[in-house]
Short mmCIF file of C-alpha atoms and ligand atoms in Angstrom, two decimals:
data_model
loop_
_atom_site.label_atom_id
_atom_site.label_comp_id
_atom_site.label_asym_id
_atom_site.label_seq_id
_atom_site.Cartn_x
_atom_site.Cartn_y
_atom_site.Cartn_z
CA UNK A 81 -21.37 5.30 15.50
CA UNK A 82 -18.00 6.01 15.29
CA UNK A 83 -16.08 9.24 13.50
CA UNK A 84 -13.28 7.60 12.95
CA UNK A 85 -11.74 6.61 9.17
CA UNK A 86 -12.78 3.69 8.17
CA UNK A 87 -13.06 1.21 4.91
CA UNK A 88 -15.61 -0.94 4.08
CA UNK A 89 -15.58 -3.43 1.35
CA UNK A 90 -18.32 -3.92 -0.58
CA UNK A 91 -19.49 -7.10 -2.30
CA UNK A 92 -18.05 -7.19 -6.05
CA UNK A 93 -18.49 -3.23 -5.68
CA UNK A 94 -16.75 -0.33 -4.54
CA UNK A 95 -14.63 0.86 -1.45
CA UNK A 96 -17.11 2.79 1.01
CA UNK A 97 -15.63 4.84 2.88
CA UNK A 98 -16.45 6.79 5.91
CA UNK A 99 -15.45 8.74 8.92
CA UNK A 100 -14.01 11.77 6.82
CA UNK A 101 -10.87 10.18 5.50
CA UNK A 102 -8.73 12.78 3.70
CA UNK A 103 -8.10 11.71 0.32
CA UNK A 104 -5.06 13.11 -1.63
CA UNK A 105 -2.70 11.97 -4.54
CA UNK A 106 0.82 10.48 -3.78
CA UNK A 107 3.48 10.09 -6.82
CA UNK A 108 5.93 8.32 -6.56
CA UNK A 109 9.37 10.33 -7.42
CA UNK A 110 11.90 8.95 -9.72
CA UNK A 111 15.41 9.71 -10.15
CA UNK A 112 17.69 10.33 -13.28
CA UNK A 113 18.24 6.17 -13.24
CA UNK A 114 14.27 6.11 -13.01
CA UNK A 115 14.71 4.51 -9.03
CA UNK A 116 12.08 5.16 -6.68
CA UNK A 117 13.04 7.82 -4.54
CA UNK A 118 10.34 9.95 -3.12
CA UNK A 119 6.91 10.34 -2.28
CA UNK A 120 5.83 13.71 -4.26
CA UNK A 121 2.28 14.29 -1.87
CA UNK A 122 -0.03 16.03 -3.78
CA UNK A 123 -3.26 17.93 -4.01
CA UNK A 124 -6.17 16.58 -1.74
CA UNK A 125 -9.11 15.47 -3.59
CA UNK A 126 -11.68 17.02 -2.42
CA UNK A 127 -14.94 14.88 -0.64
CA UNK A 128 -18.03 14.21 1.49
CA UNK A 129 -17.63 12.54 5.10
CA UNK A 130 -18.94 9.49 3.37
CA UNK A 131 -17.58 8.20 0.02
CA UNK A 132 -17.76 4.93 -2.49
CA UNK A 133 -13.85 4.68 -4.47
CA UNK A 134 -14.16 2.95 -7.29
CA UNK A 135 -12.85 -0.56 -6.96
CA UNK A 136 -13.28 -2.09 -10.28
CA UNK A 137 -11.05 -0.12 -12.26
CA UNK A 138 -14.22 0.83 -14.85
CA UNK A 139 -15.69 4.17 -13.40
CA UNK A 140 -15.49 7.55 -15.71
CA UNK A 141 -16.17 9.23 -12.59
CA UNK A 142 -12.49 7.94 -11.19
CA UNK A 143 -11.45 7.67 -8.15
CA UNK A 144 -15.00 7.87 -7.43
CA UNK A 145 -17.65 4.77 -8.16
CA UNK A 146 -20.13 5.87 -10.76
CA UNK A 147 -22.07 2.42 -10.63
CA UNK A 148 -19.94 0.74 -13.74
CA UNK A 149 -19.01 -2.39 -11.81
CA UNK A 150 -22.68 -3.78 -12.25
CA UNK A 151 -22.39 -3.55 -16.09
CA UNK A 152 -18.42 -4.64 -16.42
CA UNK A 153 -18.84 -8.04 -14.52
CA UNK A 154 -16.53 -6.88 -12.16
CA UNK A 155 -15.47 -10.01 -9.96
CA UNK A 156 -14.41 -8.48 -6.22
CA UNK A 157 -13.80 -11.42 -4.53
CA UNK A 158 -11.44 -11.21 -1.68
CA UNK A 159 -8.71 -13.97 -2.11
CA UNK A 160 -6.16 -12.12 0.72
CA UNK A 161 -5.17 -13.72 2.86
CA UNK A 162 -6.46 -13.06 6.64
CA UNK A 163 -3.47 -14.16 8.55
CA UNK A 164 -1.98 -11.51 10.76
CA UNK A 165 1.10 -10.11 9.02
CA UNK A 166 3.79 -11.69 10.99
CA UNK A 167 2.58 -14.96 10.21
CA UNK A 168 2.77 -14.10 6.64
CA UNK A 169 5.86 -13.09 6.79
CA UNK A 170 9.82 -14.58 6.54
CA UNK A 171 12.37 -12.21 8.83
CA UNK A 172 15.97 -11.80 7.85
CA UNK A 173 17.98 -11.20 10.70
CA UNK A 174 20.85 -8.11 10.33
CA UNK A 175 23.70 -7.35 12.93
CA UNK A 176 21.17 -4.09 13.85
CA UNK A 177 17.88 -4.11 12.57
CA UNK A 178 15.62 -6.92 10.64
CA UNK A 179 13.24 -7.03 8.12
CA UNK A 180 10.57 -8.68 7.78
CA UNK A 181 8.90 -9.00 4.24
CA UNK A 182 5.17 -10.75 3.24
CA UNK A 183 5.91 -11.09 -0.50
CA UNK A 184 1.98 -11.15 -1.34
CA UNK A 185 1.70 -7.82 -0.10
CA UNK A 186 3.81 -6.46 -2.71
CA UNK A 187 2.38 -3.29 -4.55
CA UNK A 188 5.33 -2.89 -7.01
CA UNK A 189 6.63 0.65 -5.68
CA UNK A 190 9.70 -0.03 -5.75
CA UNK A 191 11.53 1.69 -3.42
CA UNK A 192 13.28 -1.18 -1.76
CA UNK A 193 15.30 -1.59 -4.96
CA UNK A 194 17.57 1.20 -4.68
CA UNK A 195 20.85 1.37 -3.15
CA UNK A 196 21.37 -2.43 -3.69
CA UNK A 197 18.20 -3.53 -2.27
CA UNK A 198 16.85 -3.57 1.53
CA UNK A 199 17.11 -7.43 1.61
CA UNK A 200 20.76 -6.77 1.21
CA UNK A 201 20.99 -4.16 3.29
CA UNK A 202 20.29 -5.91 5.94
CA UNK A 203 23.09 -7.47 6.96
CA UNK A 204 25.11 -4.35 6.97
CA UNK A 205 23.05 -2.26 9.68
CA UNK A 206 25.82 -1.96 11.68
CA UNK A 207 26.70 0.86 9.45
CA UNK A 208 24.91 3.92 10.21
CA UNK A 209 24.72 5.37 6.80
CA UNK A 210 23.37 2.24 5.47
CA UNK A 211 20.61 1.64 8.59
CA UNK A 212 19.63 4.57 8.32
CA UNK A 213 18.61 4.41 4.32
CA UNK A 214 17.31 0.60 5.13
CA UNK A 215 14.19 1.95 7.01
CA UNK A 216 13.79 4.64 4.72
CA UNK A 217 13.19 2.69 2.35
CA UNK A 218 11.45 0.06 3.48
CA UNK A 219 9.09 2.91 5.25
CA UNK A 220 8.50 4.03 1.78
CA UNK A 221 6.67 0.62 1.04
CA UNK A 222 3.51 1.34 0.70
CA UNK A 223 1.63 -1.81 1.05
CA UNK A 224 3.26 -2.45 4.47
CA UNK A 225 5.24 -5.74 2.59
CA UNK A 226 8.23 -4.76 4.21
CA UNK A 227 8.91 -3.75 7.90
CA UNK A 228 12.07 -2.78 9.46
CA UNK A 229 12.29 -3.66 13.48
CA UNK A 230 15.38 -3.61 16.21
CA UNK A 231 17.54 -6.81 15.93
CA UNK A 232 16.12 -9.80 17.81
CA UNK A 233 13.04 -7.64 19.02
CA UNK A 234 9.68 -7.70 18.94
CA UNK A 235 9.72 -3.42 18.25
CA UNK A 236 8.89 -2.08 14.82
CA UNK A 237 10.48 0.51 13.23
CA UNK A 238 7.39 2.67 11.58
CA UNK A 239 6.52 5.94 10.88
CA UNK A 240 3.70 7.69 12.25
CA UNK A 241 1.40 8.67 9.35
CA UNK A 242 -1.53 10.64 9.08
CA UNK A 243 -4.92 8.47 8.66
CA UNK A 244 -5.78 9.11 5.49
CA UNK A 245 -6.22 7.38 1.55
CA UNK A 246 -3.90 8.30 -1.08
CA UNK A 247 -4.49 8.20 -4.66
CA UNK A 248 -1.20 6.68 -5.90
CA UNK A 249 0.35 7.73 -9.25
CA UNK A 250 3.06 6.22 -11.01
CA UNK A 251 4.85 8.13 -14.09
CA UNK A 252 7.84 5.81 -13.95
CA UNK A 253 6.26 3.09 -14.89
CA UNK A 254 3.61 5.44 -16.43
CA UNK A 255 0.48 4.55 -14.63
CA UNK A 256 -1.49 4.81 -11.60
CA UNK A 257 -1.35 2.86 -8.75
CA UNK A 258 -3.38 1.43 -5.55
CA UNK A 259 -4.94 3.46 -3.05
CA UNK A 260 -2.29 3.80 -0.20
CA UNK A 261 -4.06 3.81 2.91
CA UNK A 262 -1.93 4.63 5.56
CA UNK A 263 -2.28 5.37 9.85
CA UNK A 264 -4.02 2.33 10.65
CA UNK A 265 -7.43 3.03 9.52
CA UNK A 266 -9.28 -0.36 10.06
CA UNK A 267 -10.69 -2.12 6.57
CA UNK A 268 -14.15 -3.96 7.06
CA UNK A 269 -14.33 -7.30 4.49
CA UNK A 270 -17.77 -8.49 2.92
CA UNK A 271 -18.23 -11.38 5.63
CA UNK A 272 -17.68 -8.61 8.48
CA UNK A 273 -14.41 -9.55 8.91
CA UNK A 274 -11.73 -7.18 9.95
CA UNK A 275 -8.52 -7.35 8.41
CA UNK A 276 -5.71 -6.67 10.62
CA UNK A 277 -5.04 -3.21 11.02
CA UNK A 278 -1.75 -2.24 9.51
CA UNK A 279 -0.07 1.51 8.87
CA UNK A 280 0.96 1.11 5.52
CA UNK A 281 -2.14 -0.69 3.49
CA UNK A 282 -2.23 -0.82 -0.17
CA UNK A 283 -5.61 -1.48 -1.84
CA UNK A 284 -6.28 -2.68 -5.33
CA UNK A 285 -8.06 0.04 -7.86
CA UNK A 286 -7.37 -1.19 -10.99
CA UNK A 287 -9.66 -4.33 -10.61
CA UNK A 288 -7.30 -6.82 -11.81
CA UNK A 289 -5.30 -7.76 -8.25
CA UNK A 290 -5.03 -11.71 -7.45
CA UNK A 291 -5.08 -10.45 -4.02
CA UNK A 292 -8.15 -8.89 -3.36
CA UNK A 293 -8.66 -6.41 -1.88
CA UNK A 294 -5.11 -5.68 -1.79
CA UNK A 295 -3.11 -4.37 -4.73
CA UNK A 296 -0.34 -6.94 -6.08
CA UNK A 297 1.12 -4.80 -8.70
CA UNK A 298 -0.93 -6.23 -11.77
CA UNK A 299 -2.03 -2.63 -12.16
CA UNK A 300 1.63 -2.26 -13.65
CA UNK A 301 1.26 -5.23 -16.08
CA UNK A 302 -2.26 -3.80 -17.30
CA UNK A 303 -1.39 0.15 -17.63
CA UNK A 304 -3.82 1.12 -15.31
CA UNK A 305 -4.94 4.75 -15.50
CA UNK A 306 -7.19 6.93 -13.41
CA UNK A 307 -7.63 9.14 -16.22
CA UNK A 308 -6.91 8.89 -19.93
S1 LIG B 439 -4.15 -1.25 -8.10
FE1 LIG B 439 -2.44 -2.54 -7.91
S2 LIG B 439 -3.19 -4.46 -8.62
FE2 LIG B 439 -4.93 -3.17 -8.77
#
């Protein structure tokens, strides 16, 4: 068996997780204008090699399962699509770099807003100052949505991450978010099924995504909280 991270989803129950995956808290920085700017890591959370997250949004044992999705009804099915990423997605060509974004992905961080949005950005990556905020930004994107690559090319711009699951809080908007699962750690489905491994994965926690497993940024609309 291998020791390697990895994610298992569990029917109509919680995330079980394995392989030692860190687990820490991510918050999501705001500026004066209350834009997106940063990712404030936080404190890791502290757990076994072998974990359940809660999934359904109901535990009082958060992020942790404590068993509450048998008593809240909690419907899990997985409605995501399986289609490898590209295929999901629409590219915009720039004069540098494109983007390519799968709008059902999106996590409602927010960080492609800023600076007049990436998806205008992109046709003015011939100037360094704004290429070089374009794949911040759309780096920052949690859920993996968006992904910068070299003009006409088949190479990705992405960061190397860490493997590991973070706990994703966000004060502007004064909730908490999905659990950002980032460095390519694989994600089982009920059937068996792997989804396509990704480096920037964000997974529903508040129980109320359309896109199961993955977050859609209902957790937003609903004022999600880990804790009260
Ligand atoms: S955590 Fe984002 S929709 Fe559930």
């Amino acid at each position: 068996m291998s020791d390697s991270p990895s994610i298992k989803v569990t029917q109509d129950g919680p995330y079980l997780v394995s392989g030692g995956a860190v687990l820490l808290r991510q918050t999501i920085g705001i500026n004066a204008d209350e834009e997106a700017v940063e990712w404030d890591e936080g404190a890791e959370v502290a757990a076994p090699t072998k974990y359940a997250l809660c999934r359904c949004g109901h535990s009082s044992n958060k992020p942790f399962c404590d068993g509450s999705h048998q008593t809240s009804g909690f419907d899990g099915e997985e409605t995501a699509s399986r289609q490898p990423y590209e295929l999901q997605a629409e590219r915009m060509s720039g004069p540098e770099l494109d983007l390519t974004d799968a709008e059902e992905l999106c996590a409602f961080a927010r960080f492609c807003d800023r600076n007049g949005k990436v998806w205008n950005q992109v046709d003015h990556t011939d100037e360094e100052d704004v290429a070089e905020t374009f794949v911040t930004q759309v780096n920052q994107c949690p859920s993996g949505r968006l992904r910068a690559w070299k003009a006409d090319s088949d190479e990705a711009i992405e960061e190397d991450l860490p493997q590991d699951l973070c706990l994703v809080e966000d004060p502007g908007e004064e909730c908490s978010g999905p659990i950002w699962v980032r460095g390519g750690i694989p994600i089982e489905a009920v059937d068996g099924e792997t989804y396509e491994v990704r480096n920037r994965v964000a997974l529903c926690r508040c129980g109320a995504s359309d896109n199961k497993p993955f977050c859609d940024g209902t957790h937003a609309k609903i004022g999600f909280k880990e804790r009260d």
